[in-house]
Amino acid sequence: ANAINSSSDVVGFSWAFSNRQRAVLWQHGIPGKAIDLGTLGGPSEATAINSSGDIAGWSETSTGATHAFLWRNGTMTDLGTLGGTWSKATGVGTSGDVVGVSTTATGATHAFFWRNGVMTDLTPSAVFSQASGINSSGDVVGTVSPQLIGISTAVIWTIK
């Protein structure tokens, strides 16, 4: 189990489906029954859930790349990357906005914000950053490091 929402629905992963790691939802009031959320082609894991039941996480694609996803109304959507080889979602806001971390085309690891099909790099000039959560007001929390080796700083991005 990785996350819980205000309805006590829980998301995470299970190995019970096809002997592969799969993203699952345990709905409050339905004891012992995990709902398989599917996959983009390989193993998957749910990492966040909002009060509306939107779920974010990551899945390997059929080519073996790891991509962030948004699961909404029974459909898993591949959120892509910031131009690099992988992404992982770490939070989902009340309106279905997703935050997380992705590699860029240059190989840097950056925080992202995804809304309505568009993934935005929150720190294009940083060496390393990651977003770890989003609240109902659209405030995103995470860390930024301006150097390859050094101290990371906690940050808040306000998204409008």
Short mmCIF file of N, CA and C in Angstrom, two decimals:
data_model
loop_
_atom_site.label_atom_id
_atom_site.label_comp_id
_atom_site.label_asym_id
_atom_site.label_seq_id
_atom_site.Cartn_x
_atom_site.Cartn_y
_atom_site.Cartn_z
N ALA A 1 0.85 -1.19 0.00
CA ALA A 1 0.00 0.00 0.00
C ALA A 1 0.89 1.24 0.00
N ASN A 2 0.53 2.23 -0.84
CA ASN A 2 1.33 3.45 -0.96
C ASN A 2 0.59 4.72 -0.58
N ALA A 3 -0.72 4.78 -0.77
CA ALA A 3 -1.46 6.01 -0.52
C ALA A 3 -2.91 5.70 -0.17
N ILE A 4 -3.54 6.65 0.53
CA ILE A 4 -4.94 6.51 0.94
C ILE A 4 -5.63 7.86 0.73
N ASN A 5 -6.90 7.83 0.34
CA ASN A 5 -7.63 9.09 0.17
C ASN A 5 -8.64 9.29 1.30
N SER A 6 -9.42 10.36 1.23
CA SER A 6 -10.37 10.69 2.30
C SER A 6 -11.51 9.69 2.43
N SER A 7 -11.73 8.86 1.40
CA SER A 7 -12.75 7.80 1.47
C SER A 7 -12.18 6.49 1.98
N SER A 8 -10.91 6.50 2.37
CA SER A 8 -10.18 5.32 2.83
C SER A 8 -9.95 4.29 1.73
N ASP A 9 -9.96 4.73 0.47
CA ASP A 9 -9.53 3.87 -0.63
C ASP A 9 -8.00 3.88 -0.63
N VAL A 10 -7.41 2.74 -0.89
CA VAL A 10 -5.96 2.57 -0.80
C VAL A 10 -5.43 2.09 -2.14
N VAL A 11 -4.25 2.61 -2.54
CA VAL A 11 -3.60 2.16 -3.77
C VAL A 11 -2.19 1.68 -3.47
N GLY A 12 -1.70 0.86 -4.35
CA GLY A 12 -0.35 0.32 -4.22
C GLY A 12 -0.09 -0.67 -5.33
N PHE A 13 0.46 -1.84 -4.98
CA PHE A 13 0.70 -2.86 -5.98
C PHE A 13 0.54 -4.23 -5.36
N SER A 14 0.34 -5.21 -6.23
CA SER A 14 0.20 -6.60 -5.81
C SER A 14 0.91 -7.48 -6.83
N TRP A 15 1.37 -8.62 -6.35
CA TRP A 15 1.98 -9.61 -7.24
C TRP A 15 0.99 -10.71 -7.60
N ALA A 16 -0.25 -10.57 -7.20
CA ALA A 16 -1.24 -11.64 -7.37
C ALA A 16 -1.74 -11.80 -8.80
N PHE A 17 -1.54 -10.82 -9.65
CA PHE A 17 -2.05 -10.88 -11.02
C PHE A 17 -0.95 -11.31 -11.97
N SER A 18 -1.13 -12.45 -12.59
CA SER A 18 -0.20 -12.96 -13.61
C SER A 18 1.24 -13.06 -13.12
N ASN A 19 1.43 -13.16 -11.82
CA ASN A 19 2.76 -13.25 -11.21
C ASN A 19 3.67 -12.09 -11.62
N ARG A 20 3.07 -10.92 -11.85
CA ARG A 20 3.81 -9.70 -12.18
C ARG A 20 3.29 -8.57 -11.29
N GLN A 21 4.14 -7.63 -11.00
CA GLN A 21 3.73 -6.48 -10.18
C GLN A 21 2.70 -5.67 -10.94
N ARG A 22 1.53 -5.42 -10.30
CA ARG A 22 0.45 -4.67 -10.93
C ARG A 22 -0.07 -3.62 -9.97
N ALA A 23 -0.40 -2.45 -10.51
CA ALA A 23 -1.04 -1.39 -9.74
C ALA A 23 -2.44 -1.85 -9.33
N VAL A 24 -2.80 -1.60 -8.07
CA VAL A 24 -4.11 -2.04 -7.59
C VAL A 24 -4.76 -0.96 -6.72
N LEU A 25 -6.08 -1.11 -6.60
CA LEU A 25 -6.91 -0.28 -5.74
C LEU A 25 -7.69 -1.18 -4.81
N TRP A 26 -7.61 -0.87 -3.52
CA TRP A 26 -8.46 -1.54 -2.54
C TRP A 26 -9.50 -0.52 -2.11
N GLN A 27 -10.77 -0.75 -2.51
CA GLN A 27 -11.82 0.20 -2.17
C GLN A 27 -12.34 -0.06 -0.77
N HIS A 28 -12.53 1.03 -0.03
CA HIS A 28 -13.05 0.94 1.33
C HIS A 28 -14.43 0.27 1.30
N GLY A 29 -14.64 -0.65 2.19
CA GLY A 29 -15.91 -1.35 2.27
C GLY A 29 -15.97 -2.63 1.46
N ILE A 30 -14.92 -2.91 0.70
CA ILE A 30 -14.84 -4.16 -0.07
C ILE A 30 -13.60 -4.89 0.40
N PRO A 31 -13.66 -5.55 1.56
CA PRO A 31 -12.47 -6.14 2.15
C PRO A 31 -11.87 -7.26 1.31
N GLY A 32 -10.54 -7.24 1.23
CA GLY A 32 -9.80 -8.33 0.63
C GLY A 32 -9.80 -8.38 -0.89
N LYS A 33 -10.51 -7.50 -1.56
CA LYS A 33 -10.58 -7.56 -3.02
C LYS A 33 -9.82 -6.40 -3.63
N ALA A 34 -8.72 -6.71 -4.29
CA ALA A 34 -7.94 -5.70 -4.98
C ALA A 34 -8.42 -5.59 -6.42
N ILE A 35 -8.55 -4.36 -6.89
CA ILE A 35 -8.93 -4.11 -8.28
C ILE A 35 -7.66 -3.86 -9.08
N ASP A 36 -7.44 -4.68 -10.10
CA ASP A 36 -6.29 -4.54 -10.97
C ASP A 36 -6.50 -3.31 -11.85
N LEU A 37 -5.59 -2.33 -11.77
CA LEU A 37 -5.73 -1.10 -12.54
C LEU A 37 -5.16 -1.21 -13.94
N GLY A 38 -4.49 -2.31 -14.22
CA GLY A 38 -3.94 -2.50 -15.55
C GLY A 38 -2.49 -2.10 -15.65
N THR A 39 -2.05 -1.90 -16.87
CA THR A 39 -0.64 -1.66 -17.14
C THR A 39 -0.51 -0.98 -18.50
N LEU A 40 0.63 -0.37 -18.74
CA LEU A 40 0.95 0.18 -20.05
C LEU A 40 1.73 -0.84 -20.88
N GLY A 41 1.88 -2.05 -20.35
CA GLY A 41 2.57 -3.11 -21.07
C GLY A 41 3.49 -3.95 -20.23
N GLY A 42 3.84 -3.49 -19.03
CA GLY A 42 4.74 -4.23 -18.14
C GLY A 42 4.29 -4.05 -16.71
N PRO A 43 5.19 -4.26 -15.74
CA PRO A 43 4.83 -4.06 -14.33
C PRO A 43 4.31 -2.64 -14.09
N SER A 44 3.47 -2.48 -13.06
CA SER A 44 2.93 -1.16 -12.74
C SER A 44 2.77 -1.02 -11.23
N GLU A 45 2.67 0.24 -10.77
CA GLU A 45 2.49 0.53 -9.35
C GLU A 45 1.73 1.84 -9.20
N ALA A 46 0.71 1.84 -8.36
CA ALA A 46 -0.03 3.06 -8.04
C ALA A 46 0.63 3.72 -6.84
N THR A 47 0.85 5.04 -6.93
CA THR A 47 1.57 5.75 -5.87
C THR A 47 0.76 6.85 -5.21
N ALA A 48 -0.38 7.25 -5.81
CA ALA A 48 -1.17 8.36 -5.26
C ALA A 48 -2.63 8.22 -5.68
N ILE A 49 -3.53 8.71 -4.82
CA ILE A 49 -4.96 8.72 -5.12
C ILE A 49 -5.57 10.00 -4.54
N ASN A 50 -6.48 10.62 -5.29
CA ASN A 50 -7.14 11.82 -4.77
C ASN A 50 -8.55 11.48 -4.28
N SER A 51 -9.26 12.49 -3.78
CA SER A 51 -10.58 12.26 -3.20
C SER A 51 -11.62 11.85 -4.24
N SER A 52 -11.37 12.12 -5.52
CA SER A 52 -12.28 11.72 -6.60
C SER A 52 -12.01 10.31 -7.10
N GLY A 53 -10.96 9.69 -6.61
CA GLY A 53 -10.60 8.35 -7.05
C GLY A 53 -9.66 8.31 -8.24
N ASP A 54 -9.13 9.48 -8.67
CA ASP A 54 -8.10 9.50 -9.70
C ASP A 54 -6.81 8.95 -9.09
N ILE A 55 -6.10 8.12 -9.85
CA ILE A 55 -4.92 7.43 -9.34
C ILE A 55 -3.74 7.71 -10.25
N ALA A 56 -2.59 7.96 -9.65
CA ALA A 56 -1.36 8.16 -10.42
C ALA A 56 -0.34 7.13 -9.99
N GLY A 57 0.61 6.88 -10.89
CA GLY A 57 1.67 5.92 -10.59
C GLY A 57 2.60 5.79 -11.77
N TRP A 58 3.15 4.60 -11.93
CA TRP A 58 4.06 4.34 -13.04
C TRP A 58 3.84 2.93 -13.56
N SER A 59 4.20 2.74 -14.82
CA SER A 59 4.13 1.42 -15.43
C SER A 59 5.21 1.32 -16.49
N GLU A 60 5.73 0.14 -16.65
CA GLU A 60 6.59 -0.09 -17.81
C GLU A 60 5.71 -0.21 -19.04
N THR A 61 6.21 0.28 -20.16
CA THR A 61 5.51 0.14 -21.43
C THR A 61 5.90 -1.20 -22.06
N SER A 62 5.32 -1.51 -23.19
CA SER A 62 5.64 -2.77 -23.87
C SER A 62 7.09 -2.80 -24.36
N THR A 63 7.73 -1.62 -24.48
CA THR A 63 9.13 -1.56 -24.90
C THR A 63 10.09 -1.56 -23.71
N GLY A 64 9.55 -1.57 -22.48
CA GLY A 64 10.39 -1.60 -21.29
C GLY A 64 10.68 -0.24 -20.69
N ALA A 65 10.21 0.84 -21.30
CA ALA A 65 10.38 2.18 -20.73
C ALA A 65 9.40 2.35 -19.56
N THR A 66 9.77 3.14 -18.57
CA THR A 66 8.90 3.41 -17.43
C THR A 66 8.26 4.78 -17.62
N HIS A 67 6.93 4.82 -17.56
CA HIS A 67 6.19 6.07 -17.75
C HIS A 67 5.18 6.29 -16.63
N ALA A 68 5.02 7.54 -16.25
CA ALA A 68 3.97 7.93 -15.31
C ALA A 68 2.60 7.68 -15.97
N PHE A 69 1.61 7.40 -15.13
CA PHE A 69 0.25 7.25 -15.65
C PHE A 69 -0.75 7.96 -14.75
N LEU A 70 -1.91 8.24 -15.34
CA LEU A 70 -3.10 8.68 -14.61
C LEU A 70 -4.20 7.69 -14.92
N TRP A 71 -4.79 7.11 -13.87
CA TRP A 71 -5.91 6.18 -14.02
C TRP A 71 -7.17 6.92 -13.60
N ARG A 72 -8.12 7.05 -14.52
CA ARG A 72 -9.35 7.78 -14.25
C ARG A 72 -10.50 7.08 -14.94
N ASN A 73 -11.56 6.79 -14.18
CA ASN A 73 -12.76 6.16 -14.73
C ASN A 73 -12.45 4.88 -15.50
N GLY A 74 -11.53 4.08 -14.96
CA GLY A 74 -11.23 2.78 -15.55
C GLY A 74 -10.23 2.80 -16.69
N THR A 75 -9.67 3.97 -17.02
CA THR A 75 -8.72 4.07 -18.13
C THR A 75 -7.38 4.57 -17.63
N MET A 76 -6.31 3.85 -18.02
CA MET A 76 -4.95 4.24 -17.68
C MET A 76 -4.38 5.04 -18.85
N THR A 77 -3.94 6.28 -18.57
CA THR A 77 -3.37 7.16 -19.58
C THR A 77 -1.87 7.29 -19.37
N ASP A 78 -1.10 7.05 -20.42
CA ASP A 78 0.35 7.22 -20.40
C ASP A 78 0.65 8.71 -20.44
N LEU A 79 1.37 9.24 -19.44
CA LEU A 79 1.67 10.66 -19.38
C LEU A 79 2.95 11.03 -20.10
N GLY A 80 3.71 10.05 -20.57
CA GLY A 80 4.93 10.33 -21.30
C GLY A 80 6.08 10.73 -20.39
N THR A 81 7.02 11.48 -20.96
CA THR A 81 8.20 11.93 -20.22
C THR A 81 8.50 13.38 -20.61
N LEU A 82 9.52 13.95 -19.99
CA LEU A 82 10.01 15.28 -20.36
C LEU A 82 11.04 15.20 -21.49
N GLY A 83 10.93 14.15 -22.29
CA GLY A 83 11.85 13.97 -23.41
C GLY A 83 12.91 12.91 -23.16
N GLY A 84 12.97 12.41 -21.93
CA GLY A 84 13.94 11.39 -21.56
C GLY A 84 13.37 9.99 -21.66
N THR A 85 13.97 9.09 -20.90
CA THR A 85 13.61 7.67 -21.01
C THR A 85 12.61 7.19 -19.97
N TRP A 86 12.36 7.96 -18.90
CA TRP A 86 11.45 7.47 -17.87
C TRP A 86 10.79 8.62 -17.12
N SER A 87 9.66 8.27 -16.50
CA SER A 87 8.96 9.18 -15.60
C SER A 87 8.20 8.36 -14.58
N LYS A 88 7.96 8.96 -13.42
CA LYS A 88 7.15 8.33 -12.37
C LYS A 88 6.30 9.40 -11.71
N ALA A 89 5.03 9.12 -11.51
CA ALA A 89 4.12 10.04 -10.83
C ALA A 89 4.20 9.81 -9.33
N THR A 90 4.15 10.91 -8.56
CA THR A 90 4.21 10.82 -7.11
C THR A 90 3.01 11.45 -6.43
N GLY A 91 2.19 12.20 -7.17
CA GLY A 91 1.03 12.84 -6.56
C GLY A 91 -0.02 13.16 -7.60
N VAL A 92 -1.29 13.22 -7.15
CA VAL A 92 -2.39 13.58 -8.02
C VAL A 92 -3.30 14.56 -7.28
N GLY A 93 -3.56 15.71 -7.89
CA GLY A 93 -4.39 16.75 -7.28
C GLY A 93 -5.87 16.48 -7.44
N THR A 94 -6.68 17.28 -6.80
CA THR A 94 -8.13 17.08 -6.81
C THR A 94 -8.74 17.19 -8.20
N SER A 95 -8.12 17.94 -9.09
CA SER A 95 -8.66 18.08 -10.45
C SER A 95 -8.01 17.12 -11.45
N GLY A 96 -7.18 16.21 -10.97
CA GLY A 96 -6.52 15.24 -11.83
C GLY A 96 -5.17 15.68 -12.35
N ASP A 97 -4.65 16.82 -11.86
CA ASP A 97 -3.29 17.22 -12.20
C ASP A 97 -2.33 16.23 -11.54
N VAL A 98 -1.23 15.92 -12.22
CA VAL A 98 -0.28 14.93 -11.72
C VAL A 98 1.10 15.57 -11.61
N VAL A 99 1.83 15.20 -10.56
CA VAL A 99 3.22 15.64 -10.38
C VAL A 99 4.11 14.42 -10.21
N GLY A 100 5.40 14.64 -10.45
CA GLY A 100 6.34 13.55 -10.30
C GLY A 100 7.72 13.93 -10.75
N VAL A 101 8.43 12.96 -11.29
CA VAL A 101 9.82 13.13 -11.69
C VAL A 101 10.03 12.41 -13.03
N SER A 102 10.86 13.02 -13.88
CA SER A 102 11.12 12.45 -15.20
C SER A 102 12.53 12.83 -15.64
N THR A 103 13.07 12.04 -16.54
CA THR A 103 14.31 12.45 -17.16
C THR A 103 13.99 13.33 -18.37
N THR A 104 14.93 14.22 -18.66
CA THR A 104 14.81 15.11 -19.81
C THR A 104 15.60 14.53 -20.98
N ALA A 105 15.55 15.20 -22.12
CA ALA A 105 16.28 14.74 -23.30
C ALA A 105 17.79 14.74 -23.06
N THR A 106 18.27 15.58 -22.14
CA THR A 106 19.70 15.63 -21.83
C THR A 106 20.11 14.64 -20.74
N GLY A 107 19.12 13.92 -20.18
CA GLY A 107 19.40 12.94 -19.14
C GLY A 107 19.28 13.47 -17.73
N ALA A 108 18.96 14.75 -17.57
CA ALA A 108 18.76 15.31 -16.23
C ALA A 108 17.45 14.79 -15.66
N THR A 109 17.35 14.78 -14.34
CA THR A 109 16.14 14.34 -13.64
C THR A 109 15.44 15.57 -13.09
N HIS A 110 14.20 15.80 -13.55
CA HIS A 110 13.47 17.02 -13.20
C HIS A 110 12.05 16.73 -12.71
N ALA A 111 11.57 17.64 -11.86
CA ALA A 111 10.18 17.62 -11.40
C ALA A 111 9.27 17.97 -12.57
N PHE A 112 8.10 17.31 -12.63
CA PHE A 112 7.13 17.67 -13.65
C PHE A 112 5.76 17.94 -13.05
N PHE A 113 4.97 18.69 -13.81
CA PHE A 113 3.56 18.95 -13.55
C PHE A 113 2.82 18.60 -14.82
N TRP A 114 1.80 17.74 -14.73
CA TRP A 114 1.03 17.32 -15.90
C TRP A 114 -0.40 17.77 -15.75
N ARG A 115 -0.92 18.41 -16.80
CA ARG A 115 -2.33 18.82 -16.81
C ARG A 115 -2.86 18.73 -18.24
N ASN A 116 -3.99 18.05 -18.39
CA ASN A 116 -4.70 17.99 -19.69
C ASN A 116 -3.79 17.62 -20.86
N GLY A 117 -2.96 16.61 -20.68
CA GLY A 117 -2.14 16.11 -21.76
C GLY A 117 -0.80 16.79 -21.96
N VAL A 118 -0.48 17.78 -21.10
CA VAL A 118 0.78 18.50 -21.25
C VAL A 118 1.64 18.32 -20.01
N MET A 119 2.86 17.77 -20.19
CA MET A 119 3.81 17.63 -19.10
C MET A 119 4.77 18.81 -19.14
N THR A 120 4.87 19.53 -18.01
CA THR A 120 5.69 20.73 -17.91
C THR A 120 6.85 20.50 -16.96
N ASP A 121 8.05 20.89 -17.38
CA ASP A 121 9.25 20.82 -16.55
C ASP A 121 9.20 21.97 -15.55
N LEU A 122 9.19 21.66 -14.26
CA LEU A 122 9.10 22.69 -13.23
C LEU A 122 10.44 23.38 -12.96
N THR A 123 11.54 22.78 -13.38
CA THR A 123 12.87 23.35 -13.11
C THR A 123 13.80 23.15 -14.29
N PRO A 124 13.56 23.81 -15.41
CA PRO A 124 14.38 23.55 -16.60
C PRO A 124 15.87 23.83 -16.43
N SER A 125 16.25 24.68 -15.47
CA SER A 125 17.68 25.00 -15.32
C SER A 125 18.35 24.24 -14.18
N ALA A 126 17.63 23.43 -13.45
CA ALA A 126 18.21 22.68 -12.33
C ALA A 126 18.96 21.45 -12.84
N VAL A 127 19.88 20.96 -12.02
CA VAL A 127 20.55 19.70 -12.32
C VAL A 127 19.65 18.54 -11.90
N PHE A 128 19.01 18.67 -10.74
CA PHE A 128 18.12 17.62 -10.24
C PHE A 128 16.95 18.27 -9.52
N SER A 129 15.77 17.74 -9.74
CA SER A 129 14.61 18.15 -8.96
C SER A 129 13.59 17.03 -9.00
N GLN A 130 12.68 17.05 -8.05
CA GLN A 130 11.57 16.12 -8.08
C GLN A 130 10.40 16.73 -7.34
N ALA A 131 9.20 16.47 -7.84
CA ALA A 131 7.97 16.87 -7.16
C ALA A 131 7.46 15.65 -6.41
N SER A 132 7.02 15.86 -5.18
CA SER A 132 6.59 14.71 -4.38
C SER A 132 5.14 14.77 -3.95
N GLY A 133 4.46 15.90 -4.14
CA GLY A 133 3.05 15.97 -3.77
C GLY A 133 2.40 17.24 -4.26
N ILE A 134 1.05 17.23 -4.30
CA ILE A 134 0.26 18.37 -4.73
C ILE A 134 -0.97 18.45 -3.85
N ASN A 135 -1.37 19.66 -3.46
CA ASN A 135 -2.57 19.81 -2.63
C ASN A 135 -3.75 20.30 -3.46
N SER A 136 -4.89 20.50 -2.81
CA SER A 136 -6.11 20.88 -3.51
C SER A 136 -6.04 22.30 -4.08
N SER A 137 -5.11 23.12 -3.62
CA SER A 137 -4.93 24.47 -4.15
C SER A 137 -3.97 24.51 -5.34
N GLY A 138 -3.35 23.40 -5.66
CA GLY A 138 -2.40 23.35 -6.76
C GLY A 138 -0.98 23.65 -6.36
N ASP A 139 -0.72 23.71 -5.06
CA ASP A 139 0.66 23.90 -4.59
C ASP A 139 1.39 22.56 -4.68
N VAL A 140 2.58 22.59 -5.26
CA VAL A 140 3.38 21.39 -5.47
C VAL A 140 4.61 21.48 -4.58
N VAL A 141 4.94 20.40 -3.87
CA VAL A 141 6.14 20.37 -3.04
C VAL A 141 7.15 19.41 -3.64
N GLY A 142 8.42 19.70 -3.35
CA GLY A 142 9.48 18.83 -3.85
C GLY A 142 10.83 19.34 -3.41
N THR A 143 11.85 18.90 -4.16
CA THR A 143 13.22 19.31 -3.87
C THR A 143 13.92 19.72 -5.15
N VAL A 144 14.89 20.63 -4.99
CA VAL A 144 15.71 21.09 -6.12
C VAL A 144 17.16 21.11 -5.67
N SER A 145 18.04 20.67 -6.55
CA SER A 145 19.47 20.77 -6.32
C SER A 145 20.10 21.45 -7.53
N PRO A 146 20.74 22.60 -7.33
CA PRO A 146 21.35 23.31 -8.44
C PRO A 146 22.69 22.71 -8.88
N GLN A 147 23.20 21.75 -8.11
CA GLN A 147 24.49 21.12 -8.42
C GLN A 147 24.31 19.62 -8.48
N LEU A 148 25.20 18.96 -9.21
CA LEU A 148 25.14 17.51 -9.31
C LEU A 148 25.34 16.87 -7.94
N ILE A 149 26.31 17.35 -7.19
CA ILE A 149 26.55 16.87 -5.83
C ILE A 149 26.37 18.08 -4.92
N GLY A 150 25.49 17.98 -3.99
CA GLY A 150 25.27 19.13 -3.12
C GLY A 150 24.01 18.96 -2.31
N ILE A 151 23.58 20.05 -1.79
CA ILE A 151 22.43 20.05 -0.91
C ILE A 151 21.17 20.32 -1.70
N SER A 152 20.15 19.53 -1.46
CA SER A 152 18.85 19.77 -2.06
C SER A 152 18.06 20.71 -1.17
N THR A 153 17.26 21.54 -1.79
CA THR A 153 16.43 22.50 -1.07
C THR A 153 14.97 22.14 -1.24
N ALA A 154 14.22 22.18 -0.16
CA ALA A 154 12.78 21.98 -0.24
C ALA A 154 12.15 23.19 -0.92
N VAL A 155 11.19 22.94 -1.80
CA VAL A 155 10.55 24.02 -2.54
C VAL A 155 9.04 23.80 -2.61
N ILE A 156 8.34 24.90 -2.88
CA ILE A 156 6.91 24.87 -3.18
C ILE A 156 6.71 25.63 -4.49
N TRP A 157 6.08 24.98 -5.45
CA TRP A 157 5.69 25.65 -6.69
C TRP A 157 4.20 25.89 -6.61
N THR A 158 3.75 27.09 -6.95
CA THR A 158 2.32 27.40 -7.00
C THR A 158 1.89 27.39 -8.46
N ILE A 159 0.99 26.47 -8.80
CA ILE A 159 0.52 26.30 -10.16
C ILE A 159 -0.86 26.94 -10.26
N LYS A 160 -1.06 27.74 -11.23
CA LYS A 160 -2.38 28.38 -11.46
C LYS A 160 -3.05 27.80 -12.66
#
